[in-house]
Amino acid sequence: MPILVAIDAGTKPIPYAADAIRLALGDRATVEECQALAGTLVDIVPVRNAALVCGPSDADVHLHLLIEGWAYRAQGLLDGARQITDVLVPGDICDWVPPASNEEIRASGPARVAVLRRMVEGHDLQALSARRERAIIGDIRRLRTQATSLGRRDARGRVAYGLADLHHRLERVGLARGGAFACPLTQEQLGDLLGLTSVHINRVVQGLRRDGVLIIGKRQVTILDRDRLHAIAGWRTDEADRTVTDRRLPIRPQQGGPMPSPSATTNSRGPS
């Protein structure tokens, strides 16, 4: 595949742009789609652990594609507590729907984000707009599944379902092999995602380890018995596939005129 080079606002080439995007999307986009998407690229931005990935300020201009590392979407409460509502992995668009004023999208560990033009010559990218609704529907399904877990699964079921879901999504982008995957989420973050305390998370994980279901250590999850994990979780692969495959990116830009040069770029982001 030829190397595609994107140009940032300072007219510096960004080499291997299509390759980076292809690796992030896994089997969810063709080579041609990755090349077309790289043509809308403004910059590839490193994001430090716990830093904001994106905010409401540039949501009307840019989309942010996570190409390396993890992030999470969280809602903050007035008392300082938070609820993590989704975990984002490579290949996920972070802001199909712009974040609300009380919502944050932060990196969990070091990450890299591709900043993409949302519009070209004042018009939405045709292919991006055509599938945006489907991607949002996938997100809504994931939120409904999350609400079901929080409302009806016990602690053991929540942990099992959450880890089964992450494993399934990471498999799709080649980041889970042989039942093992890197997991930068802390126990506190898992607790904020699953509605449990860190102590409760630790107790459940130790129980799953004793039962020979999985092991978590050194920021890695190793599933020892997938069938048993799925049984504990009440996992349904067909339902999970509908929340993943709808997120595939079609990325052929609208015809009729050259791409404008980006008017701004974003440098390395740190904690805010």
Short mmCIF file of C-alpha atoms in Angstrom, two decimals:
data_model
loop_
_atom_site.label_atom_id
_atom_site.label_comp_id
_atom_site.label_asym_id
_atom_site.label_seq_id
_atom_site.Cartn_x
_atom_site.Cartn_y
_atom_site.Cartn_z
CA MET A 1 0.00 0.00 0.00
CA PRO A 2 1.45 3.41 -0.86
CA ILE A 3 2.33 5.70 2.01
CA LEU A 4 -0.16 8.52 2.27
CA VAL A 5 1.06 11.79 3.72
CA ALA A 6 -1.28 14.33 5.31
CA ILE A 7 -0.38 17.98 5.81
CA ASP A 8 -0.86 19.80 9.10
CA ALA A 9 -1.49 23.53 9.54
CA GLY A 10 2.23 24.22 9.61
CA THR A 11 2.61 22.46 6.24
CA LYS A 12 4.61 19.66 7.87
CA PRO A 13 3.89 16.20 6.43
CA ILE A 14 2.37 13.55 8.68
CA PRO A 15 3.80 10.29 7.29
CA TYR A 16 2.07 6.93 7.54
CA ALA A 17 -1.30 8.59 8.22
CA ALA A 18 -3.31 5.97 6.33
CA ASP A 19 -1.31 3.16 7.95
CA ALA A 20 -2.01 4.49 11.45
CA ILE A 21 -5.70 4.85 10.70
CA ARG A 22 -5.86 1.38 9.13
CA LEU A 23 -4.26 -0.21 12.19
CA ALA A 24 -6.73 1.59 14.47
CA LEU A 25 -9.81 0.56 12.49
CA GLY A 26 -8.80 -3.08 12.03
CA ASP A 27 -11.39 -4.89 9.86
CA ARG A 28 -13.88 -2.01 10.05
CA ALA A 29 -12.60 -0.14 6.97
CA THR A 30 -10.98 -0.94 3.64
CA VAL A 31 -7.56 0.32 2.55
CA GLU A 32 -9.27 2.79 0.22
CA GLU A 33 -11.47 4.11 3.01
CA CYS A 34 -8.46 4.60 5.27
CA GLN A 35 -6.68 6.55 2.52
CA ALA A 36 -9.75 8.74 2.01
CA LEU A 37 -10.06 9.35 5.74
CA ALA A 38 -6.38 10.31 5.94
CA GLY A 39 -7.19 12.96 3.32
CA THR A 40 -9.34 14.76 5.93
CA LEU A 41 -6.60 14.62 8.55
CA VAL A 42 -5.55 17.84 10.28
CA ASP A 43 -3.08 16.39 12.76
CA ILE A 44 -2.14 13.34 14.82
CA VAL A 45 -1.98 14.45 18.44
CA PRO A 46 -0.32 12.69 21.39
CA VAL A 47 -2.45 12.86 24.53
CA ARG A 48 -1.00 12.29 27.98
CA ASN A 49 -2.61 10.10 30.63
CA ALA A 50 -5.70 11.72 32.19
CA ALA A 51 -5.64 14.61 29.69
CA LEU A 52 -8.75 15.80 27.87
CA VAL A 53 -8.98 14.18 24.44
CA CYS A 54 -11.47 16.73 23.14
CA GLY A 55 -14.03 19.22 24.39
CA PRO A 56 -17.10 21.13 23.22
CA SER A 57 -15.02 24.05 21.85
CA ASP A 58 -13.91 22.40 18.60
CA ALA A 59 -16.71 19.85 18.23
CA ASP A 60 -18.34 21.72 15.32
CA VAL A 61 -15.10 21.76 13.33
CA HIS A 62 -13.30 18.51 14.07
CA LEU A 63 -13.86 14.84 14.78
CA HIS A 64 -11.39 12.91 16.93
CA LEU A 65 -10.47 9.33 15.97
CA LEU A 66 -8.64 7.36 18.65
CA ILE A 67 -5.79 5.56 16.87
CA GLU A 68 -3.70 4.41 19.83
CA GLY A 69 -4.42 3.91 23.52
CA TRP A 70 -7.70 4.12 25.42
CA ALA A 71 -10.03 6.88 26.56
CA TYR A 72 -13.26 7.12 28.50
CA ARG A 73 -16.36 9.30 28.47
CA ALA A 74 -17.53 10.46 31.90
CA GLN A 75 -20.31 12.57 33.38
CA GLY A 76 -19.40 14.69 36.41
CA LEU A 77 -21.71 15.35 39.36
CA LEU A 78 -21.92 18.44 41.56
CA ASP A 79 -20.43 16.60 44.54
CA GLY A 80 -17.30 15.73 42.55
CA ALA A 81 -18.27 12.12 41.81
CA ARG A 82 -18.34 10.83 38.24
CA GLN A 83 -19.89 8.05 36.20
CA ILE A 84 -17.89 6.62 33.29
CA THR A 85 -20.47 5.98 30.59
CA ASP A 86 -18.27 4.46 27.88
CA VAL A 87 -14.76 3.23 27.22
CA LEU A 88 -13.19 4.13 23.87
CA VAL A 89 -10.61 1.92 22.14
CA PRO A 90 -8.60 2.37 18.92
CA GLY A 91 -10.87 2.90 15.94
CA ASP A 92 -13.57 4.73 17.91
CA ILE A 93 -14.70 8.23 17.02
CA CYS A 94 -14.78 10.11 20.31
CA ASP A 95 -17.27 12.83 19.48
CA TRP A 96 -19.92 11.90 16.94
CA VAL A 97 -22.16 13.76 19.36
CA PRO A 98 -20.31 16.75 20.87
CA PRO A 99 -19.67 16.33 24.60
CA ALA A 100 -22.03 18.13 26.97
CA SER A 101 -20.81 20.79 29.37
CA ASN A 102 -20.64 18.29 32.25
CA GLU A 103 -19.09 15.52 30.15
CA GLU A 104 -15.40 14.77 29.72
CA ILE A 105 -13.49 12.53 27.33
CA ARG A 106 -10.11 11.74 28.88
CA ALA A 107 -7.23 9.43 28.04
CA SER A 108 -6.64 6.36 30.17
CA GLY A 109 -2.90 6.06 29.75
CA PRO A 110 -0.93 7.61 26.85
CA ALA A 111 -2.93 7.86 23.63
CA ARG A 112 -2.82 9.28 20.10
CA VAL A 113 -5.76 10.93 18.40
CA ALA A 114 -6.28 11.72 14.70
CA VAL A 115 -7.96 15.12 14.36
CA LEU A 116 -10.22 15.07 11.28
CA ARG A 117 -12.10 17.80 9.45
CA ARG A 118 -15.80 17.39 10.10
CA MET A 119 -16.70 19.61 7.14
CA VAL A 120 -15.26 20.44 3.72
CA GLU A 121 -16.17 23.74 2.02
CA GLY A 122 -19.03 24.25 4.46
CA HIS A 123 -20.63 20.84 3.81
CA ASP A 124 -20.59 17.74 5.98
CA LEU A 125 -18.43 14.97 4.55
CA GLN A 126 -21.04 12.99 2.64
CA ALA A 127 -19.97 9.50 3.69
CA LEU A 128 -19.25 10.51 7.26
CA SER A 129 -22.75 12.00 7.56
CA ALA A 130 -24.38 8.99 5.88
CA ARG A 131 -23.17 6.59 8.56
CA ARG A 132 -23.06 8.91 11.54
CA GLU A 133 -26.63 7.98 12.45
CA ARG A 134 -25.78 4.28 12.40
CA ALA A 135 -22.76 4.87 14.62
CA ILE A 136 -24.86 6.87 17.09
CA ILE A 137 -27.40 4.03 17.15
CA GLY A 138 -24.55 1.68 18.05
CA ASP A 139 -23.56 3.98 20.92
CA ILE A 140 -27.16 4.11 22.14
CA ARG A 141 -27.31 0.31 22.18
CA ARG A 142 -24.13 0.23 24.23
CA LEU A 143 -25.60 2.73 26.72
CA ARG A 144 -28.76 0.62 27.04
CA THR A 145 -26.66 -2.45 27.71
CA GLN A 146 -24.70 -0.49 30.30
CA ALA A 147 -27.92 0.65 31.97
CA THR A 148 -29.13 -2.95 32.07
CA SER A 149 -25.90 -4.07 33.72
CA LEU A 150 -26.06 -1.33 36.34
CA GLY A 151 -29.72 -2.02 37.08
CA ARG A 152 -29.98 -5.80 36.92
CA ARG A 153 -26.59 -7.54 37.06
CA ASP A 154 -24.87 -8.25 40.34
CA ALA A 155 -21.25 -7.19 40.88
CA ARG A 156 -19.83 -10.42 39.48
CA GLY A 157 -22.03 -10.16 36.40
CA ARG A 158 -21.11 -6.51 35.80
CA VAL A 159 -17.38 -7.19 35.93
CA ALA A 160 -17.71 -10.27 33.72
CA TYR A 161 -19.85 -8.45 31.15
CA GLY A 162 -17.63 -5.38 31.09
CA LEU A 163 -14.48 -7.41 30.48
CA ALA A 164 -16.18 -9.66 27.92
CA ASP A 165 -17.33 -6.57 26.02
CA LEU A 166 -13.87 -5.00 26.04
CA HIS A 167 -12.30 -8.28 24.87
CA HIS A 168 -14.81 -8.55 22.02
CA ARG A 169 -14.19 -4.98 20.83
CA LEU A 170 -10.41 -5.29 21.05
CA GLU A 171 -10.47 -8.55 19.08
CA ARG A 172 -12.08 -6.66 16.22
CA VAL A 173 -9.06 -4.36 15.93
CA GLY A 174 -6.42 -7.04 16.54
CA LEU A 175 -5.58 -5.95 20.10
CA ALA A 176 -6.74 -9.11 21.91
CA ARG A 177 -5.15 -12.44 21.12
CA GLY A 178 -5.45 -15.76 22.87
CA GLY A 179 -7.83 -14.31 25.45
CA ALA A 180 -5.36 -11.67 26.64
CA PHE A 181 -5.40 -7.90 26.22
CA ALA A 182 -3.71 -4.87 27.72
CA CYS A 183 -6.07 -2.87 29.97
CA PRO A 184 -4.89 0.56 31.18
CA LEU A 185 -8.04 1.15 33.25
CA THR A 186 -7.40 1.42 36.98
CA GLN A 187 -9.63 -0.31 39.53
CA GLU A 188 -11.06 3.11 40.36
CA GLN A 189 -11.97 3.68 36.71
CA LEU A 190 -13.50 0.20 36.43
CA GLY A 191 -15.51 1.03 39.52
CA ASP A 192 -16.71 4.31 38.01
CA LEU A 193 -17.74 2.38 34.88
CA LEU A 194 -19.50 -0.46 36.69
CA GLY A 195 -20.96 1.41 39.66
CA LEU A 196 -18.78 -0.39 42.22
CA THR A 197 -16.10 0.61 44.70
CA SER A 198 -12.45 -0.26 44.10
CA VAL A 199 -12.62 -2.65 47.06
CA HIS A 200 -15.63 -4.42 45.53
CA ILE A 201 -13.93 -4.63 42.12
CA ASN A 202 -10.86 -6.20 43.71
CA ARG A 203 -12.97 -8.74 45.63
CA VAL A 204 -14.83 -9.80 42.46
CA VAL A 205 -11.63 -10.06 40.39
CA GLN A 206 -9.98 -12.21 43.06
CA GLY A 207 -13.02 -14.48 43.07
CA LEU A 208 -12.91 -14.86 39.28
CA ARG A 209 -9.21 -15.69 39.53
CA ARG A 210 -9.80 -18.37 42.17
CA ASP A 211 -12.53 -19.87 39.98
CA GLY A 212 -10.15 -20.09 37.02
CA VAL A 213 -12.10 -17.61 34.88
CA LEU A 214 -9.57 -14.82 34.39
CA ILE A 215 -6.49 -13.10 35.77
CA ILE A 216 -5.83 -9.36 35.97
CA GLY A 217 -2.33 -8.14 36.70
CA LYS A 218 0.21 -5.60 35.47
CA ARG A 219 -2.40 -3.79 33.36
CA GLN A 220 -3.30 -6.97 31.48
CA VAL A 221 -6.43 -9.12 31.44
CA THR A 222 -6.07 -12.82 30.61
CA ILE A 223 -9.28 -14.77 30.10
CA LEU A 224 -8.74 -18.39 31.09
CA ASP A 225 -12.25 -19.73 30.46
CA ARG A 226 -14.19 -17.68 27.94
CA ASP A 227 -17.30 -19.86 28.01
CA ARG A 228 -17.59 -19.53 31.77
CA LEU A 229 -16.98 -15.78 31.61
CA HIS A 230 -19.76 -15.44 29.06
CA ALA A 231 -22.09 -17.56 31.18
CA ILE A 232 -21.48 -15.37 34.25
CA ALA A 233 -21.98 -12.23 32.15
CA GLY A 234 -25.08 -13.43 30.29
CA TRP A 235 -23.12 -12.53 27.16
CA ARG A 236 -24.74 -12.60 23.72
CA THR A 237 -22.33 -12.23 20.82
CA ASP A 238 -25.08 -11.28 18.36
CA GLU A 239 -26.08 -8.29 20.48
CA ALA A 240 -22.44 -7.28 20.95
CA ASP A 241 -21.80 -7.40 17.20
CA ARG A 242 -24.58 -4.88 16.60
CA THR A 243 -22.86 -2.36 18.86
CA VAL A 244 -19.53 -2.80 17.04
CA THR A 245 -20.22 -3.31 13.34
CA ASP A 246 -22.45 -0.22 13.15
CA ARG A 247 -19.39 1.84 14.07
CA ARG A 248 -17.51 1.06 10.85
CA LEU A 249 -16.39 4.25 9.13
CA PRO A 250 -17.22 4.96 5.49
CA ILE A 251 -15.01 7.85 4.60
CA ARG A 252 -15.23 8.90 0.99
CA PRO A 253 -15.33 12.71 0.96
CA GLN A 254 -17.89 14.64 -1.04
CA GLN A 255 -16.93 15.32 -4.65
CA GLY A 256 -16.61 18.77 -6.11
CA GLY A 257 -13.56 20.82 -5.32
CA PRO A 258 -10.24 20.35 -3.60
CA MET A 259 -9.83 19.87 0.11
CA PRO A 260 -9.16 23.18 1.85
CA SER A 261 -5.99 23.54 3.88
CA PRO A 262 -6.60 23.15 7.62
CA SER A 263 -6.81 26.46 9.40
CA ALA A 264 -5.66 25.19 12.77
CA THR A 265 -3.85 22.34 14.39
CA THR A 266 -3.59 21.03 17.91
CA ASN A 267 -0.36 20.32 19.74
CA SER A 268 0.32 17.68 22.37
CA ARG A 269 -2.35 17.76 25.04
CA GLY A 270 -1.74 17.51 28.74
CA PRO A 271 -3.99 17.31 31.79
CA SER A 272 -6.52 20.13 32.02
#
